[in-house]
XYZ file of C-alpha atoms in Angstrom:
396
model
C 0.000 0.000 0.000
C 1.160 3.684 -1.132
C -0.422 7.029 -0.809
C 0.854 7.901 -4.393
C -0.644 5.655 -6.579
C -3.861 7.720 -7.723
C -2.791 10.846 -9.366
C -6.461 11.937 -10.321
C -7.460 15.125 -8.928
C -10.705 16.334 -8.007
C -12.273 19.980 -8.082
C -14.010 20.074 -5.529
C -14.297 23.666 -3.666
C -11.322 24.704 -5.381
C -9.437 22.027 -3.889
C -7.246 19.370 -5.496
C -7.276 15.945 -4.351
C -4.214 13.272 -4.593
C -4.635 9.596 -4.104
C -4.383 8.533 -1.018
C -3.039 5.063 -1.626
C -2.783 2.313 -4.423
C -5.960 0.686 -2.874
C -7.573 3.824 -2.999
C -10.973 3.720 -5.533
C -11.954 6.838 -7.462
C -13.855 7.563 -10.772
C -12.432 8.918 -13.831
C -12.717 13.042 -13.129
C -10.951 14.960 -15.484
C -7.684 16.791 -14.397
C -7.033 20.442 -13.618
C -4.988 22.158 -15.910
C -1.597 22.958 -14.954
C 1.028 22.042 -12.565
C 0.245 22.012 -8.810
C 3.652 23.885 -7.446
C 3.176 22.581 -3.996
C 2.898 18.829 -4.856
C 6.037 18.937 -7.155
C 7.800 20.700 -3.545
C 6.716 17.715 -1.475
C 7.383 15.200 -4.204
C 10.762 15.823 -4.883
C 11.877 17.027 -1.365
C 10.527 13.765 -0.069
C 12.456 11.431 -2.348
C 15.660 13.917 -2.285
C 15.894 13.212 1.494
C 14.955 9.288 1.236
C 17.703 8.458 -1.109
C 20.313 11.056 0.412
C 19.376 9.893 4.071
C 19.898 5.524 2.882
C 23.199 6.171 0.660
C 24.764 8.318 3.821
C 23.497 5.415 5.755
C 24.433 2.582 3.905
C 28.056 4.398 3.037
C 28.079 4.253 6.868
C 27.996 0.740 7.811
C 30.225 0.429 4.788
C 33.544 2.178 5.570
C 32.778 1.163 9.801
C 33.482 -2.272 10.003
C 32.266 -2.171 14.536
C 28.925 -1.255 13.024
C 28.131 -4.653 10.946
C 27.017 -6.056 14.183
C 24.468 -9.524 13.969
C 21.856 -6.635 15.198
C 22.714 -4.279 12.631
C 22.079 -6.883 9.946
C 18.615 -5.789 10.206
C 19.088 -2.096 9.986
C 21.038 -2.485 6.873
C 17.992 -4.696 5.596
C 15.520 -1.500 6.287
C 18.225 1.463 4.794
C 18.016 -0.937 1.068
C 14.430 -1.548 1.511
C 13.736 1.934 1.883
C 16.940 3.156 -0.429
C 14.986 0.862 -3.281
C 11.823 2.959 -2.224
C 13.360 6.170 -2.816
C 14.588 5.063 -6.169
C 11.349 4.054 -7.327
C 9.548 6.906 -6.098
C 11.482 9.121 -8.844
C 9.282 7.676 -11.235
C 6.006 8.607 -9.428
C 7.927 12.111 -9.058
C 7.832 12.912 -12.808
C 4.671 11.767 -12.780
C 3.913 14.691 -10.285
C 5.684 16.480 -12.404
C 3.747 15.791 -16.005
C 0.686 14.879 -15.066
C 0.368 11.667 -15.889
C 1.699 8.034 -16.106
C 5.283 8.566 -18.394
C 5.483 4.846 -18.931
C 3.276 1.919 -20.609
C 0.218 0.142 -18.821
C 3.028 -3.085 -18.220
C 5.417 -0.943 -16.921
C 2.829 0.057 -14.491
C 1.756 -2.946 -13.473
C 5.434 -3.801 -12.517
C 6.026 -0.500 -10.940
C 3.373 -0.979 -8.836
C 4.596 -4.316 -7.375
C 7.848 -3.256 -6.556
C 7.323 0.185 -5.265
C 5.152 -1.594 -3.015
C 6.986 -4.140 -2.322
C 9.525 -2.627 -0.728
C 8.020 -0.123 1.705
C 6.155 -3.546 2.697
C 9.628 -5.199 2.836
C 10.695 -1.887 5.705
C 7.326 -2.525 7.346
C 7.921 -6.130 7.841
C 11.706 -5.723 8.650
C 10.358 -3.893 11.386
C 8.165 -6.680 12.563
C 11.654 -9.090 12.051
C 13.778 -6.893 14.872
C 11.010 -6.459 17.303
C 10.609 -10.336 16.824
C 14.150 -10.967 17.527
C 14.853 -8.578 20.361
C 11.370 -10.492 21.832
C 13.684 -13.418 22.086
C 17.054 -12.092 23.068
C 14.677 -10.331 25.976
C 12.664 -13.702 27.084
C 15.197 -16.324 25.694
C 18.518 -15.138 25.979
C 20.555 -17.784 26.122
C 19.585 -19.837 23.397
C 19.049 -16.033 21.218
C 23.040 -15.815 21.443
C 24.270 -18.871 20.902
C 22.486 -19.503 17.482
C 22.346 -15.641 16.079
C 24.554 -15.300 13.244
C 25.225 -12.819 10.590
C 23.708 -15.631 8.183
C 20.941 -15.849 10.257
C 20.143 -12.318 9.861
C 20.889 -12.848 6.135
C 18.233 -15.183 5.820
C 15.475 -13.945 7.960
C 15.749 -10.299 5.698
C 15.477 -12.511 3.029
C 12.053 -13.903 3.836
C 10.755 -10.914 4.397
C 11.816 -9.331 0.535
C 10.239 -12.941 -0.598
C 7.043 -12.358 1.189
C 6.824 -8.604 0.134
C 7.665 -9.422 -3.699
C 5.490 -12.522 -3.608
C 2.845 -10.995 -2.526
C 2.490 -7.698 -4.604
C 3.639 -9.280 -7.874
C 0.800 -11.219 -7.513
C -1.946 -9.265 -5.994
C -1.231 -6.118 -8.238
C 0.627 -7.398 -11.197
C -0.284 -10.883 -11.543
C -4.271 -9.163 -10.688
C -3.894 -7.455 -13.323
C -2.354 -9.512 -16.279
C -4.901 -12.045 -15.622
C -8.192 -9.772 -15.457
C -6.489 -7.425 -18.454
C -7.882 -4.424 -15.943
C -6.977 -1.148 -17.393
C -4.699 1.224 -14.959
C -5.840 4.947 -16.566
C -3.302 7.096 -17.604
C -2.096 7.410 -13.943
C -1.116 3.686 -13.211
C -4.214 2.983 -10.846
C -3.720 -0.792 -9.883
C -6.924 -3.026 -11.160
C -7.764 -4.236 -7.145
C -7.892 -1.034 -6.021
C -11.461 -0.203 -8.165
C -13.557 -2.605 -5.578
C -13.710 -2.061 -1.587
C -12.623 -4.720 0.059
C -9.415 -5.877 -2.132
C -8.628 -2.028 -1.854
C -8.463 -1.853 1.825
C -6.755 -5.115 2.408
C -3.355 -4.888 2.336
C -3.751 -1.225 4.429
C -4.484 -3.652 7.135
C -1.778 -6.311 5.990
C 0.868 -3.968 5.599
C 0.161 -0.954 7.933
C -2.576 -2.222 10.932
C -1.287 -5.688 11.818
C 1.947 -4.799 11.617
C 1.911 -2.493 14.025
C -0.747 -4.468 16.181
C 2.228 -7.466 16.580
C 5.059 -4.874 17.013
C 2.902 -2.867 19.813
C 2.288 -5.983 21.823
C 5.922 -7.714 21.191
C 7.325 -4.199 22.524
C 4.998 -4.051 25.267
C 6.012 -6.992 26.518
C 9.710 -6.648 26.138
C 8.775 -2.913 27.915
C 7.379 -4.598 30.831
C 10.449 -7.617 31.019
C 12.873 -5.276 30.799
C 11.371 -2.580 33.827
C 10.597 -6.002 35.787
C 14.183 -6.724 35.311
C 15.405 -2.953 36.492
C 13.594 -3.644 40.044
C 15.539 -6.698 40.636
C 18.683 -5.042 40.401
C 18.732 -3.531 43.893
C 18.374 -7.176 45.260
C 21.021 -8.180 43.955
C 23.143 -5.356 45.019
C 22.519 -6.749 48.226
C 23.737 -9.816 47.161
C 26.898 -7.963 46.042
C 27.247 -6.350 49.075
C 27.270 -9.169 50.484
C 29.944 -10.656 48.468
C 32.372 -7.736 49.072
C 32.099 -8.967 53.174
C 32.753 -11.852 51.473
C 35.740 -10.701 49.655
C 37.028 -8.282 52.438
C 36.609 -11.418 54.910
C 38.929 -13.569 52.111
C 41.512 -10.962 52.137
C 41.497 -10.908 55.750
C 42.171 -14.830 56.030
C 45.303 -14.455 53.199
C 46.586 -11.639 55.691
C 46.266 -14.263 58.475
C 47.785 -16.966 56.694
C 50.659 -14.918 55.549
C 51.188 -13.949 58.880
C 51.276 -17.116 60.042
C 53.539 -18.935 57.992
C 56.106 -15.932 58.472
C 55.511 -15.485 62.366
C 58.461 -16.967 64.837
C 55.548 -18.644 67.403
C 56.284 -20.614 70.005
C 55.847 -24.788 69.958
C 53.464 -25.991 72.771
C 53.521 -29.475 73.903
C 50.683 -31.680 73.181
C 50.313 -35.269 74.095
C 54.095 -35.184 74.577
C 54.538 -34.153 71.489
C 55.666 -30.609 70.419
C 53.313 -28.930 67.888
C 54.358 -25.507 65.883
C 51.556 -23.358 66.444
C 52.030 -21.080 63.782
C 52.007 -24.106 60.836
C 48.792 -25.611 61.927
C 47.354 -21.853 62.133
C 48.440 -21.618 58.582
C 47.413 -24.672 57.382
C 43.921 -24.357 59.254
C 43.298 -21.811 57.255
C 44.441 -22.685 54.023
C 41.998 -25.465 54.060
C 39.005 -23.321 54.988
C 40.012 -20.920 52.272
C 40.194 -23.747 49.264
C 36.522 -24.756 50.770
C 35.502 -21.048 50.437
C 36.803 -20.708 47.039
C 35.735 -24.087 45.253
C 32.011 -23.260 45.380
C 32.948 -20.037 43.731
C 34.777 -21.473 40.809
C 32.158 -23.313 40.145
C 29.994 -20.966 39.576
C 32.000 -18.894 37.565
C 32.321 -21.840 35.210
C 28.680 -21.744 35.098
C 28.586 -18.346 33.615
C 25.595 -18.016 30.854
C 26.865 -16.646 27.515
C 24.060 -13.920 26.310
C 24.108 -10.289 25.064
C 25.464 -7.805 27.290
C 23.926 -5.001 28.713
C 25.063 -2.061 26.405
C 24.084 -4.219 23.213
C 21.159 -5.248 24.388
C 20.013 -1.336 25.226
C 21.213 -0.161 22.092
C 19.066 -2.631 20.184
C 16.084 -2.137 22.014
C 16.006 1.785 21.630
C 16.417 1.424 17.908
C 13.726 -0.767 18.237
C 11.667 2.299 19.367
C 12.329 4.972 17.277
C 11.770 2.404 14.210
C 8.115 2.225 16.082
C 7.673 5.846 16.308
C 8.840 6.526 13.376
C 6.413 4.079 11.336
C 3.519 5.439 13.611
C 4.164 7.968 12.958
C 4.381 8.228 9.179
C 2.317 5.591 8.396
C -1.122 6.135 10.606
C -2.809 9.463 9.466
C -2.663 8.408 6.349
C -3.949 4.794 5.983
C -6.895 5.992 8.419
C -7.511 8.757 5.637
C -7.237 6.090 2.889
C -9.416 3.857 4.303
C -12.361 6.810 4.636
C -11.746 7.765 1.360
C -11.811 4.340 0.133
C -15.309 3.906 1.629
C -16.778 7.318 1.414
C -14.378 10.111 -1.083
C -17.157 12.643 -0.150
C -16.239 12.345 3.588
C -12.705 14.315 3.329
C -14.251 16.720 1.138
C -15.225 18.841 4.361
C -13.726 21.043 7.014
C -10.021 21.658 6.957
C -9.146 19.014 4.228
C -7.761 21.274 1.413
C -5.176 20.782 -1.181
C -2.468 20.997 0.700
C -3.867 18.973 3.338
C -4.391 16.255 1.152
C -1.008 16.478 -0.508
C 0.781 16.293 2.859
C -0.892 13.231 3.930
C -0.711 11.376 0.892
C 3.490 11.973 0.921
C 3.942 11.373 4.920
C 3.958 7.759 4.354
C 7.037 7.814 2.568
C 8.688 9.968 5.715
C 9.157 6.939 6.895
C 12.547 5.603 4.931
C 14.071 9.197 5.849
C 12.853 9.363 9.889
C 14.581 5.493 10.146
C 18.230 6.885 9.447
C 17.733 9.533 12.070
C 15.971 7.090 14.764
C 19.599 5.017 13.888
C 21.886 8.166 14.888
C 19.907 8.936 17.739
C 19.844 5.607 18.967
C 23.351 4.170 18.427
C 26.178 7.029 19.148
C 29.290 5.224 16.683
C 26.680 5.006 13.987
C 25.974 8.887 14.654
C 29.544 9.673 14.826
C 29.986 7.707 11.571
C 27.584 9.913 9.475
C 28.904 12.892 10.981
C 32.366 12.156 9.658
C 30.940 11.667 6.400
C 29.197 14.683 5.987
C 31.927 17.254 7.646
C 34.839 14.992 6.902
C 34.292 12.951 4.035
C 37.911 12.446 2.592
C 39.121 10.844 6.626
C 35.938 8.495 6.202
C 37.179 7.219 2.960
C 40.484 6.466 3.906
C 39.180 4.616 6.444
């Protein structure tokens, strides 16, 4: 689903209208002479800052080797997705620009599918993380001793095969078969009946963040029950410095001991050197004291640590925020004018109402490159470098 797919407009109280989305139904109304100034802005500011924002990002985890972490696998797998949206969306740029469709009715039906495809690709990449940092959070163990870069690999790879296979089929393959006819501004066949139209707004935009809302709610909740514990077992540690102090005590003792010149005392007619037995006395105690402590420290559990593991998770949340963001106000406006067009023509809907909405979905591939600098400081220091310092970053 895309905001951009419709590029009909409608005069209705001297106000133009913009398709919403690429399941968006609207009759043939004949267009308004001209070129709209604003929506050629939006257009091509949009799509400047996705494919600036992805190249500075993927040039980024390029040339810094500490950033091609197994988490970062991911992230890479959203700044393509959404690169390979900003590419695409050029095309529906000069059709902003002229008017109309540039290329043939096959072409469309192609273009469709892929431009598609890959903001659903982003959308489900986001679902992949919040999946994964579910189990490092609940199952942490087992998490990092079978994530691997290949791993990664192949998890972003089912997601581009369920994005592709399922747009080259519902909007091309939908098409080729029924022989529907796009208009001269590449409207997919589907999105001409209600239910088909506001589908995959639910597949790609509602569920999605349904399962990524609870996942995150529940790693929220793990995570803050976690917090509380920690001042328990500071009085466990606590304890273990006693401990520790008490140890250091006992090696001051025994040291003592075996230097000391102390008397022998007769026991049982035998002479006894105090000072060896005081020694030895507590030698033994301390190898009893310290063999329950080696074992545990063999025991150790290998799992993320702590700085990882944060970094990851607030990531996690700006990707949220960001597709919330972006993504909301304009599938809830796609879906009313989906099922009613007449609705948004009233109250403070106007042009450039309409043309802001229908372009905010796409804020999404620019808003995930900044949620990664905010979140995860080497990555921000990275792009930094290679905006104010480009010709150190390539020698790097």
């Amino acid at each position: 689903m895309n905001t951009t797919d419709i590029f009909t407009e409608v005069n209705t109280m001297e106000s133009t209208f913009i398709g919403f989305n690429s399941t968006t139904t609207m009759p043939s109304v004949p267009r308004k002479l001209g070129p709209n100034n604003q929506k050629i802005a939006i257009a091509v500011t949009v799509s400047f800052l996705m494919i600036s924002a992805n190249v500075i990002s993927l040039v980024a985890f390029i040339i810094e080797k500490k950033l091609r972490t197994y988490n970062n696998y991911f992230i890479i797998n959203l700044v393509i997705s959404d690169l390979v949206a900003g590419m695409l969306l050029t095309i529906t740029v000069a059709h902003t620009i002229i008017g109309y469709f540039p290329f043939s009715m096959n072409f469309c039906r192609v273009y469709t599918a892929l431009r598609n495809a890959s903001t659903t690709v982003s959308n489900l990449g986001m679902v992949v993380i919040c999946v994964d940092r579910y189990r490092a959070t609940f199952d942490p163990i087992n998490h990092f001793t079978s994530r691997s870069k290949r791993k990664a690999v192949v998890m972003n790879g089912i997601a581009w095969a369920i994005g592709l296979g399922f747009w080259l089929s519902y909007a091309t393959g939908w098409d080729f078969v029924a022989n529907a006819y796009n208009t001269r501004h590449c409207v997919p066949g589907y999105s001409f009946r209600l239910i088909p139209a506001i589908l995959p707004i639910f597949l790609q935009v509602f569920l999605p963040l349904a399962v990524v809302s609870f996942l995150y709610l529940k790693i929220y909740m793990k995570i803050k029950k976690t917090m509380r514990g920690r001042n328990v077992s500071q009085m466990f540690n606590l304890r273990s410095c006693v401990q520790e102090e008490s140890a250091i005590s006992n090696a001051s003792i025994i040291t003592i001991a075996g230097r000391a010149d102390l008397p022998k005392v007769a026991v049982g007619g035998m002479e006894k050197d105090i000072g060896k037995s005081l020694q030895g006395t507590l030698e033994a105690n301390d190898k009893q004291r310290k063999t329950p402590k080696k074992k545990t420290e063999s025991k150790s559990t290998p799992q993320e640590s702590t700085g990882e593991m944060g970094k990851a998770t607030r990531t996690l949340l700006f990707i949220i925020i960001s597709f919330f963001v972006a993504w909301i106000p304009s599938s809830i406006v796609a879906v009313i004018f989906t099922i009613n067009p007449i609705l948004l023509h009233q109250g403070f809907f106007t042009s450039i109402w309409y043309i802001f909405v229908a372009w905010l979905t796409y804020a999404n591939s620019f808003l995930n490159p900044i949620a990664y600098s905010v979140s995860q400081p080497l990555f921000r220091k990275t792009v930094f470098k290679i905006l104010f310092h480009p010709l150190s970053a390539c020698r790097k």
